[in-house]
Coordinates of C-alpha atoms and ligand atoms in Angstrom, one line a residue:
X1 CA -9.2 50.4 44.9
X2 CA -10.3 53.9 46.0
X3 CA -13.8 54.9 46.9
X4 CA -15.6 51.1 47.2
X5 CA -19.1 51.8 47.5
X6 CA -22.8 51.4 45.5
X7 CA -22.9 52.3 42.0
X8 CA -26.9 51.0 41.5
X9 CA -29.8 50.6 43.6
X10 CA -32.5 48.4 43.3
X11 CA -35.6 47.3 45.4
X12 CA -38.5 45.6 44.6
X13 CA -41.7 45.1 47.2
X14 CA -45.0 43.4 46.6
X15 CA -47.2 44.6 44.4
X16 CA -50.1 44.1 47.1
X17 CA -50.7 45.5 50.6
X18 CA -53.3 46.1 53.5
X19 CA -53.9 49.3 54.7
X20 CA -52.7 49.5 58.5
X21 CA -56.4 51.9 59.2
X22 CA -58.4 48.7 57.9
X23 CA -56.2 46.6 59.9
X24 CA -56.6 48.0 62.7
X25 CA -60.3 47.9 63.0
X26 CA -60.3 44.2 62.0
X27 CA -57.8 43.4 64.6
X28 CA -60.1 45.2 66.7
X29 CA -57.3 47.7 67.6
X30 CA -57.7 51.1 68.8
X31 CA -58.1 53.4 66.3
X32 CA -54.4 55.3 65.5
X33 CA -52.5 52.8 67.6
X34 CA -50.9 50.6 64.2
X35 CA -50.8 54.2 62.3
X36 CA -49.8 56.7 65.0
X37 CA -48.5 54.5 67.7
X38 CA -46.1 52.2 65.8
X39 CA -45.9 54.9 62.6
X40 CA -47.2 52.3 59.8
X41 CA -49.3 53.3 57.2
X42 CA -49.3 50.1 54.4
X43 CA -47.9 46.4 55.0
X44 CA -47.0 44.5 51.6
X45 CA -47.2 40.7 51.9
X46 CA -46.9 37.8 50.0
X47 CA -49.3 35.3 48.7
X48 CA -47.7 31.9 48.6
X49 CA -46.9 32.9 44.9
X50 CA -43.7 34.6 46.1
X51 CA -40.9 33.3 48.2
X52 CA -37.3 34.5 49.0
X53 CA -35.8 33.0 45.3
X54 CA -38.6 34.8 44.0
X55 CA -38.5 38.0 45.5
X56 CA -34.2 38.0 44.5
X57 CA -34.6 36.9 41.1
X58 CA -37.0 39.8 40.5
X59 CA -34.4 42.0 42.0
X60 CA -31.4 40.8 41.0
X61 CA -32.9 41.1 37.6
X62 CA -33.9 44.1 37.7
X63 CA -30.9 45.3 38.6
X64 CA -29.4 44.3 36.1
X65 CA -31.7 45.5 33.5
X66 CA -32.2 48.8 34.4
X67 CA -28.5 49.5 35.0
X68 CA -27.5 47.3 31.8
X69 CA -24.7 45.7 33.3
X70 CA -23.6 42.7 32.1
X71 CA -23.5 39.0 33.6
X72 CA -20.1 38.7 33.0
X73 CA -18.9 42.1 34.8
X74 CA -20.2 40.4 38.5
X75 CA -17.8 38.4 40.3
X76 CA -19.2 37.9 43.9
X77 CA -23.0 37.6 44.8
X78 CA -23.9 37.6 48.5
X79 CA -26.9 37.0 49.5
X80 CA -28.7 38.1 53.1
X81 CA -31.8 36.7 54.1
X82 CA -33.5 35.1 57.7
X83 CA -36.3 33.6 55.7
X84 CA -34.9 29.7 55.1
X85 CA -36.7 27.7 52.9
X86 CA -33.8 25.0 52.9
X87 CA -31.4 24.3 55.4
X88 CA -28.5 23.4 52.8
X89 CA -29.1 25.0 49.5
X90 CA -28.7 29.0 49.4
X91 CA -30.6 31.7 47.5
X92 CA -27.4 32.5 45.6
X93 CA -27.4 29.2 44.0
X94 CA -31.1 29.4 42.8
X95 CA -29.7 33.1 40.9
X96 CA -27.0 31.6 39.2
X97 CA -30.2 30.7 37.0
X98 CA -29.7 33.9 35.9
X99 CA -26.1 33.6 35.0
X100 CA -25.4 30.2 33.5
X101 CA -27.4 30.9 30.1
X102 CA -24.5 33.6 29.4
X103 CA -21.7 30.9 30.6
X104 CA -21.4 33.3 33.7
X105 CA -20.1 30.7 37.0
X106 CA -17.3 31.9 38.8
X107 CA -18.8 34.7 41.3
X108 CA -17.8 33.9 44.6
X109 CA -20.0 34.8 47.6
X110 CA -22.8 32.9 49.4
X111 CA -25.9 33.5 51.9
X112 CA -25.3 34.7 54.9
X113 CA -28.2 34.9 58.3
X114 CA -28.8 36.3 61.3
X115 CA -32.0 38.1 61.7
X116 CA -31.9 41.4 60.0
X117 CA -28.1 41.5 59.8
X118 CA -27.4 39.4 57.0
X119 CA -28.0 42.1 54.8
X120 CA -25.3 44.0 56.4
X121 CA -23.1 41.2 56.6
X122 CA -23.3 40.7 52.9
X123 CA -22.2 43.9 52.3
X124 CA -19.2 44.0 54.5
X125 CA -18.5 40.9 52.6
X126 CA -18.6 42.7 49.3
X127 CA -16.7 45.8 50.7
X128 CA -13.7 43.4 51.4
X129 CA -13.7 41.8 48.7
X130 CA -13.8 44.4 46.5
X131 CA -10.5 46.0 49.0
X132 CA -9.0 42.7 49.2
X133 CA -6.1 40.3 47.1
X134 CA -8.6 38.5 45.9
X135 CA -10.6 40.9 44.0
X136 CA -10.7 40.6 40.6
X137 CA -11.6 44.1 39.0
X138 CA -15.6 43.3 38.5
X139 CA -18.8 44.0 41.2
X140 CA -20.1 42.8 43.7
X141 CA -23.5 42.4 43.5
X142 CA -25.3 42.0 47.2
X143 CA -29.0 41.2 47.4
X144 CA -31.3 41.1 50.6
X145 CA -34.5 39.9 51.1
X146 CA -37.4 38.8 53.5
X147 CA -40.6 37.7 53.7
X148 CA -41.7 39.3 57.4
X149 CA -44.6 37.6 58.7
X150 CA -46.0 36.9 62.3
X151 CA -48.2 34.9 64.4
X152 CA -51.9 36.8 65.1
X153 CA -51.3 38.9 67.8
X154 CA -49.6 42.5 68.7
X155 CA -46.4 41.9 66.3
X156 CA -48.4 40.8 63.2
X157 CA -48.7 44.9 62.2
X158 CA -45.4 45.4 62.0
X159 CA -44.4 43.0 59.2
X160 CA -43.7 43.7 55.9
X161 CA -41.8 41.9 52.1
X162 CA -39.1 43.0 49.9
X163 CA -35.9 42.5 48.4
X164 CA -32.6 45.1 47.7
X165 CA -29.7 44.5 45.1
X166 CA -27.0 46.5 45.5
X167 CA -24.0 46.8 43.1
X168 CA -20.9 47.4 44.9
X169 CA -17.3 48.6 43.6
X170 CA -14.9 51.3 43.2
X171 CA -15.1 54.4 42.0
X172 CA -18.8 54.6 43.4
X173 CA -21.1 57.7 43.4
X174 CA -21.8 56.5 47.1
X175 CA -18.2 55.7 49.0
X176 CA -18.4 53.5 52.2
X177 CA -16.2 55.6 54.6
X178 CA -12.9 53.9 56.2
X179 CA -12.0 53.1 59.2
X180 CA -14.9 54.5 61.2
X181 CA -17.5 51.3 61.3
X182 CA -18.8 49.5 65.0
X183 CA -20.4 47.1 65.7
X184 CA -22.2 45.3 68.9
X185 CA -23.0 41.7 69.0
X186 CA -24.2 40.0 72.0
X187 CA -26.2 36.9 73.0
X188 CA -29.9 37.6 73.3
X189 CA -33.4 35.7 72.9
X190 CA -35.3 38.6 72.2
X191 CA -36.6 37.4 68.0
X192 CA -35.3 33.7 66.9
X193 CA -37.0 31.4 64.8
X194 CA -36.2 27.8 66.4
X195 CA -39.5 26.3 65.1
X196 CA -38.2 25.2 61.3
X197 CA -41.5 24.4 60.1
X198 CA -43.2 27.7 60.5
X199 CA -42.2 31.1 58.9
X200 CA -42.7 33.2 62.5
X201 CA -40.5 34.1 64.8
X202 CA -40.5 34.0 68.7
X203 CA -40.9 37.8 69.5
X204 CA -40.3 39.1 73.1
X205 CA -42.0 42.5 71.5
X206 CA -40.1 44.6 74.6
X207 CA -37.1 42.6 74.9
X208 CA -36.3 43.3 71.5
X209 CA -36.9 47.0 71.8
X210 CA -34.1 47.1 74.4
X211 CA -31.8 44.8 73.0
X212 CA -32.2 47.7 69.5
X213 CA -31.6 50.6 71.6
X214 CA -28.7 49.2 73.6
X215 CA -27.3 47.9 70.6
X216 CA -27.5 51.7 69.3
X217 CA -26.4 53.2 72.2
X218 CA -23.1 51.4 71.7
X219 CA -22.2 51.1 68.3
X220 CA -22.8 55.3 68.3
X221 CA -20.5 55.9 71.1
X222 CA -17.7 53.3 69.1
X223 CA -18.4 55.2 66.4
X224 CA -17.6 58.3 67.7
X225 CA -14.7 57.4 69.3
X226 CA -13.7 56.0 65.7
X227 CA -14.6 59.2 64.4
X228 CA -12.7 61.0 66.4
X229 CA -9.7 59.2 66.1
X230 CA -9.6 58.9 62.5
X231 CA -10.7 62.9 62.1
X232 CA -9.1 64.2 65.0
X233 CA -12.5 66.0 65.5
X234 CA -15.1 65.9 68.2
X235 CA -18.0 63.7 67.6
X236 CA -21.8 64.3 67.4
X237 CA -25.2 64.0 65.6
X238 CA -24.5 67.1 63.6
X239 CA -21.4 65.0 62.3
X240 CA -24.0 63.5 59.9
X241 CA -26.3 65.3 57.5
X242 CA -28.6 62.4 57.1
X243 CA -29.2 59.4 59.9
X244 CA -30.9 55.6 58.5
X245 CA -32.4 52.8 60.7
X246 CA -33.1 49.8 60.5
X247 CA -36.3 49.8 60.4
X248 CA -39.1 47.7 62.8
X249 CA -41.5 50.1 62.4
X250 CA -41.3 54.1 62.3
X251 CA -42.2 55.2 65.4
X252 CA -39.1 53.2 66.7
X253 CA -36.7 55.2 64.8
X254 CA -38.0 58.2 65.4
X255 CA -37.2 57.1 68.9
X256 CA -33.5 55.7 68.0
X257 CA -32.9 59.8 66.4
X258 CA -33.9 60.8 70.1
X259 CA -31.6 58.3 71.6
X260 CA -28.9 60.1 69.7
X261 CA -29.5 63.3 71.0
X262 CA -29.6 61.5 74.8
X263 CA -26.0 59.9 74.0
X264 CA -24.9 63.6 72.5
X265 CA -26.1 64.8 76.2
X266 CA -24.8 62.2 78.2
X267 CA -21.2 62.6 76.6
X268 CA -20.9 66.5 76.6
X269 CA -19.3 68.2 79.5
X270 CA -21.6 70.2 82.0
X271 CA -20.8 73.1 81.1
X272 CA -21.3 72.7 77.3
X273 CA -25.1 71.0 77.9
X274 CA -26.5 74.1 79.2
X275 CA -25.7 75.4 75.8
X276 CA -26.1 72.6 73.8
X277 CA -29.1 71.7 75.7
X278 CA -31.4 74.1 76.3
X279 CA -34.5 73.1 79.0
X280 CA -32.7 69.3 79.1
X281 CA -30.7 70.1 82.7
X282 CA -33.3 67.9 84.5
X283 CA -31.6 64.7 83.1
X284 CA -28.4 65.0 84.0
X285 CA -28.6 62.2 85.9
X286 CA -29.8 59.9 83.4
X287 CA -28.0 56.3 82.8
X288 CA -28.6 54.8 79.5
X289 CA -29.4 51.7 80.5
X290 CA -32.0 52.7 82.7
X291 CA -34.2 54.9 80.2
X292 CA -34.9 52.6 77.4
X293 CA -38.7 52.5 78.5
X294 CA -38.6 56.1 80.1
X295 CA -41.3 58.2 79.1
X296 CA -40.1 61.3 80.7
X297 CA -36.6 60.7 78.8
X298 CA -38.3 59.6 75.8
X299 CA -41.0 62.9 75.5
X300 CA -38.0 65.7 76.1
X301 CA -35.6 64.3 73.6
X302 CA -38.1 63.5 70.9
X303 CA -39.6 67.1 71.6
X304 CA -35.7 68.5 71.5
X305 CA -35.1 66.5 68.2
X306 CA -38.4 67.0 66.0
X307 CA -36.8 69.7 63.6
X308 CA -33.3 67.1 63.2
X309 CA -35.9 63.9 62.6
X310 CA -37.5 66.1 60.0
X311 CA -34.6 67.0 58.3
X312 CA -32.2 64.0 58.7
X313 CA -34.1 60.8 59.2
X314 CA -37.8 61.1 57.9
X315 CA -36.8 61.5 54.3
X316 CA -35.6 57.5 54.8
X317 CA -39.0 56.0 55.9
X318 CA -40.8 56.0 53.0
X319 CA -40.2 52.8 52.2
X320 CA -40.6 51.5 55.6
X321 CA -43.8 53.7 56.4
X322 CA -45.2 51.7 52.8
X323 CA -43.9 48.4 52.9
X324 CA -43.2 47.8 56.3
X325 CA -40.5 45.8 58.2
X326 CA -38.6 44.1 54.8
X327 CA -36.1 42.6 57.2
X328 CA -33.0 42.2 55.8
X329 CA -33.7 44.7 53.1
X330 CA -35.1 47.5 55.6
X331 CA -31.8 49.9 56.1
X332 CA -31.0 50.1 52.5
X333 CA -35.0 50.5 51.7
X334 CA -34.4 53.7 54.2
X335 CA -31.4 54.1 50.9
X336 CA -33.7 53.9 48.5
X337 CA -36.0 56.4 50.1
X338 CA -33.6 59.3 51.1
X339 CA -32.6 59.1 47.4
X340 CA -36.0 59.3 46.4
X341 CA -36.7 62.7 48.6
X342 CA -33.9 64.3 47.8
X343 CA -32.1 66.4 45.2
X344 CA -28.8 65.0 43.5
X345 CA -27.5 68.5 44.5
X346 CA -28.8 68.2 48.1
X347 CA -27.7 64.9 48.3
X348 CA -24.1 65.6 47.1
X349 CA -21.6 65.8 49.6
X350 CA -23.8 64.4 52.5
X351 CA -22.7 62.3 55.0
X352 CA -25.1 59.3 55.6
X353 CA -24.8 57.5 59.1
X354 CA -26.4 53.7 58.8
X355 CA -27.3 51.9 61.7
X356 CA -28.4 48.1 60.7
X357 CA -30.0 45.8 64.0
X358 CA -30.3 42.1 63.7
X359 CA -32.2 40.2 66.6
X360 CA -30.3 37.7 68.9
X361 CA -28.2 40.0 68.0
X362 CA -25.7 41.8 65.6
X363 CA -25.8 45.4 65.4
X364 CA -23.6 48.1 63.4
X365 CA -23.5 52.0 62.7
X366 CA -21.3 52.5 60.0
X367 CA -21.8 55.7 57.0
X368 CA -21.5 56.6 53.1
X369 CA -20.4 60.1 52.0
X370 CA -22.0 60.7 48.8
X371 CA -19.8 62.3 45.9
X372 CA -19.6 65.9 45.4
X373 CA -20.0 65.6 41.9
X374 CA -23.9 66.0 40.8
X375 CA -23.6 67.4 37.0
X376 CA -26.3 66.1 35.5
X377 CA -23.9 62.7 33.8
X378 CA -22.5 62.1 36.7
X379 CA -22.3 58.4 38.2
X380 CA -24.9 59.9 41.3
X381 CA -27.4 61.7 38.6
X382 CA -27.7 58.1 36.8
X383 CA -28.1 56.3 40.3
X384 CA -31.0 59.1 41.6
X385 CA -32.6 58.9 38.6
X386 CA -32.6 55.1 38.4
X387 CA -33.7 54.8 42.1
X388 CA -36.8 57.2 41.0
X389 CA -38.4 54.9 38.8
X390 CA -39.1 52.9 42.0
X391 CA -41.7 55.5 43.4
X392 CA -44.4 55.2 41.0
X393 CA -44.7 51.8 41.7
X394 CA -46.0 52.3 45.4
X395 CA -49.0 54.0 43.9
X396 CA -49.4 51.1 41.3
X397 CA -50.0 48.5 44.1
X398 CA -53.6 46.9 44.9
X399 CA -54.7 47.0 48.4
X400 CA -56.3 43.7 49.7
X401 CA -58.9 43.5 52.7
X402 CA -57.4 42.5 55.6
X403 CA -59.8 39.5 55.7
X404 CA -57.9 38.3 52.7
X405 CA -54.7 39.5 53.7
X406 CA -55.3 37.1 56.8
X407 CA -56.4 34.1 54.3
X408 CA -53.3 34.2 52.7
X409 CA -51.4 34.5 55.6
X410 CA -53.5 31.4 56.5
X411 CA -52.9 29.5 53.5
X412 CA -48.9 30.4 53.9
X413 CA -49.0 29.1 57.3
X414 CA -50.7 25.4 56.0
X415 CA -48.5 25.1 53.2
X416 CA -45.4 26.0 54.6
X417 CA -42.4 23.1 53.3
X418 CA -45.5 21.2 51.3
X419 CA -44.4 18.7 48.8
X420 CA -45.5 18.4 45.8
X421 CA -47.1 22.0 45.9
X422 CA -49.4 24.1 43.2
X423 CA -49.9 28.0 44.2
X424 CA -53.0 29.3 44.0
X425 CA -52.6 33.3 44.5
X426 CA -53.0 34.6 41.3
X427 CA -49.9 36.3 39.2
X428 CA -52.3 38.9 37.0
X429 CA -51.7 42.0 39.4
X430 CA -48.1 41.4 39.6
X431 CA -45.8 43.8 38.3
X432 CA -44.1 43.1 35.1
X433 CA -40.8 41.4 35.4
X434 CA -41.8 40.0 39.0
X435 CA -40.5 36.3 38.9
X436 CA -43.2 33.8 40.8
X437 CA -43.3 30.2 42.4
X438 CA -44.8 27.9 39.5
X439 CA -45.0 24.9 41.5
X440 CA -43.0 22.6 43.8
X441 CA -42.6 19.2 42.6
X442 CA -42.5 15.9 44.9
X443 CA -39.0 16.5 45.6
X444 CA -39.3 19.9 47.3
X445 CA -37.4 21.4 44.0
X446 CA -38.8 24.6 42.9
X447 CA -40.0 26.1 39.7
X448 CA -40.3 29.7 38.8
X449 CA -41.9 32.0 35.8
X450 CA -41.7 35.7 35.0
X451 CA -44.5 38.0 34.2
Ligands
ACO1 N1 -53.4 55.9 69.1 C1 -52.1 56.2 69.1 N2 -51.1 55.5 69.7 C2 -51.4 54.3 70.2 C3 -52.8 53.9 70.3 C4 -53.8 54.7 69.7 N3 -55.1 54.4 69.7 N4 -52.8 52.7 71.0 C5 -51.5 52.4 71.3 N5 -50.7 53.4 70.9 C6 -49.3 53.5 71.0 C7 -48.7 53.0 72.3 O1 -48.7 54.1 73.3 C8 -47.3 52.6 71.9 O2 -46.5 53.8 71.7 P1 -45.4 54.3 72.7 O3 -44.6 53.1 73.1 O4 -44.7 55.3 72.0 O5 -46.2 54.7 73.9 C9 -47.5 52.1 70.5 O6 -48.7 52.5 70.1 C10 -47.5 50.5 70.4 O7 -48.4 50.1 71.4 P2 -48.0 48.9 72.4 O8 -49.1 48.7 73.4 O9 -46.6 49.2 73.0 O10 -47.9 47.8 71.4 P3 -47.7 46.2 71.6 O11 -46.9 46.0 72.8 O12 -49.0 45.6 71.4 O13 -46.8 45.9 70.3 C11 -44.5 45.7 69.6 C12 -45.7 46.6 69.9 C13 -43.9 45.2 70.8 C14 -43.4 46.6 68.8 C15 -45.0 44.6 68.6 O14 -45.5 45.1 67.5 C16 -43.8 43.6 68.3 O15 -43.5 42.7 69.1 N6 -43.2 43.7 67.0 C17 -42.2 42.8 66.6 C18 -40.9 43.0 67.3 C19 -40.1 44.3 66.8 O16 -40.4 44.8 65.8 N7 -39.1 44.7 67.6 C20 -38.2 45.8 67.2 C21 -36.8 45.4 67.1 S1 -36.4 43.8 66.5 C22 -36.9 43.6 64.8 O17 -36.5 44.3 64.0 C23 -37.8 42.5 64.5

């Protein structure tokens, strides 16, 4: 099959947040450090009315709604997710719920985990299945979602909910490109969750930072060299007309854009830098793995790449800037977004480089060329306008006080893996279609309802 890629988008996030300002001041922050320092304006949570089968039965069936695709015409379903409710039983079994009422039970696929990168692993999945012997001529349909909540503390700002459903097959108005992909993975404690009765993770805050720009540093540089071989063409940023993170929190990526621009530097011959490079000669000594915490670095390059960020990266942080850190779903959230800011016409033809980061850790950069086709019936004009209806909805949401935000965070924490188990967040504010945890009986098995 020619052209495997996503056909429809969907994402769904919270229909409540707290506003990062308000947070700060209650967490007795400086002023500017949650919204400037870190890039985060509005954090969506969940009340113990939502959990991970929740939040990808809203998406999967919304998905499926919206695009009207039928039960029947999916034949894999992958599911990526780091937030484990049960050790044995996956998320993908819960959504067959959705399929056995239309005699729908042979899609292949299960969940797959490891931090953020299950997402991404899911999709790889999908992508070979879909290229393999094995495929059967319908989609794959690959769902990510997290619940991304921490202890009190300095990490707590950058959390964030959500899930993404993507329908993956050939012929697609956005085609995975061949042959190019790298990945990194390495053994690292810098975010692991070995505490199975609480929903945090244990964060080394700086560790991880390193361990994300490391990671970047060397899937871009296998990248390139993939690039170049395939292309038999010289490699840099301006190879790409749009760059996605994942996504930890904003000011990070803007960070990773600048880290690009280092790598560019470091790989082009003296001569050329001067050119290239303008005002940049006093680096020229500079080792990568030396200048992750450089400020000196850090300032020039984010200075020298202010007008690319602009154009190539901050039109995918919507998402990430409202929502927060989704997890899993964070890259293709940064998807969702740079379809929402853009044009069908300016996004025809554009090459999309992807870079997804999973903690502990499993990192790739891979990239999507969109179709050059964007008459108004074409297969990318139905996806953009799909992936628009999202947008109003950020507006729609209801902000919570932080000193409730906290309560629930609170009541989370305490009922974490209880048995028998009756919510008590209300479901009124929640946005039609959103699926919800009706109870848990004695034997841990769970319930849901839709609005
Ligand atoms: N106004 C403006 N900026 C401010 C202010 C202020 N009043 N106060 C602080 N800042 C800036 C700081 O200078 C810093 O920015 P800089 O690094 O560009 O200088 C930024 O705000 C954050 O401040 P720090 O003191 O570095 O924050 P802290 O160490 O308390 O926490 C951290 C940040 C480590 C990211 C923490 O939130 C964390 O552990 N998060 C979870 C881990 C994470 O997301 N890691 C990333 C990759 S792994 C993953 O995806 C989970």
């Amino acid at each position: 099959p020619q052209d495997v890629g996503i056909h429809a988008l969907e994402l769904y996030f919270p229909s409540q947040y707290v506003d990062q300002t308000e947070l700060e001041t209650f967490d007795g922050a400086s002023a500017g450090k949650y919204t400037i320092g870190l890039g985060q304006q509005k954090m969506g949570f969940c009340t113990d009315r939502e959990d991970i089968n929740s939040l990808c039965l809203t998406v999967v069936k919304r998905l499926l709604e919206k695009y009207s695709v039928d039960y029947s015409a999916i034949g894999r379903l992958e599911v990526g997710t780091e937030t484990i409710i049960d050790k044995s039983k996956s998320v993908k079994t819960v959504l067959m719920q959705l399929f056995e009422p239309h005699g729908v039970t042979d899609i292949e696929g299960i969940d797959t985990t490891n931090a953020c990168y299950g997402g991404t692993a899911a999709l790889f999945n999908a992508i070979s299945w879909v290229e393999s012997s094995a495929w059967n001529g319908r989609y794959a349909l690959v769902v990510c979602g997290d619940i991304a909540v921490y202890a009190k503390g300095s990490a707590r700002p950058t959390g964030g909910a959500g899930a993404v459903a993507m329908l993956v097959g050939p012929n697609a108005p956005l085609v995975f490109d061949r042959g190019v992909r790298a990945t990194y993975v390495k053994h690292a404690y810098d975010f692991y969750k070995p505490d199975l009765t609480s929903e945090y993770p244990t964060v080394d805050g700086k560790l991880s930072i390193q361990c994300y720009l490391s990671a970047l540093d060397n899937c871009y540089q296998l990248y390139g060299k993939n690039y170049s071989k395939k292309n038999n063409s010289a490699f840099d940023l301006g190879c790409f007309d749009a760059v996605l993170f994942h996504s930890p929190y904003c000011k990070l990526v803007q960070k990773s854009l600048a880290r690009l621009a280092l790598n560019d530097f470091l790989t082009s011959a003296p001569n050329q830098r001067t050119v290239k490079f303008p005002g940049l000669e006093n680096f020229n000594s500079v080792k990568l793995s030396e200048s992750y915490f450089d400020r000196d670095v850090e300032k020039a390059f984010l200075n020298f790449t202010k007008d690319t960020f602009e154009a190539k990266t901050k039109p995918s942080l919507l998402i990430a800037s409202q929502v927060g850190n989704m997890y899993t779903p964070s890259l293709y959230g940064g998807l969702v977004s740079l379809l929402l800011n853009k044009t069908v016409s300016e996004l025809a033809g554009c090459k999309i480089g992807l870079f997804s980061y999973g903690s502990g850790l499993a990192a790739s950069l891979f990239s999507i060329t969109v179709t050059k086709d964007s008459n108004e019936n074409s297969p990318l004009a139905k996806l953009v306008k799909n992936v628009q209806l999202i947008k109003p909805l950020l507006a729609q949401r209801h902000k919570v006080a932080p000193e409730k935000f906290e309560a629930y965070l609170e009541l989370r924490e305490k009922n974490c893996h209880k048995a028998p188990y009756e919510p008590a967040g209300a479901v009124d504010n929640f946005f039609p279609g959103t699926y919800y945890l009706a109870k848990i009986d004695e034997l841990h098995r769970r319930f849901y309802e839709r609005i």
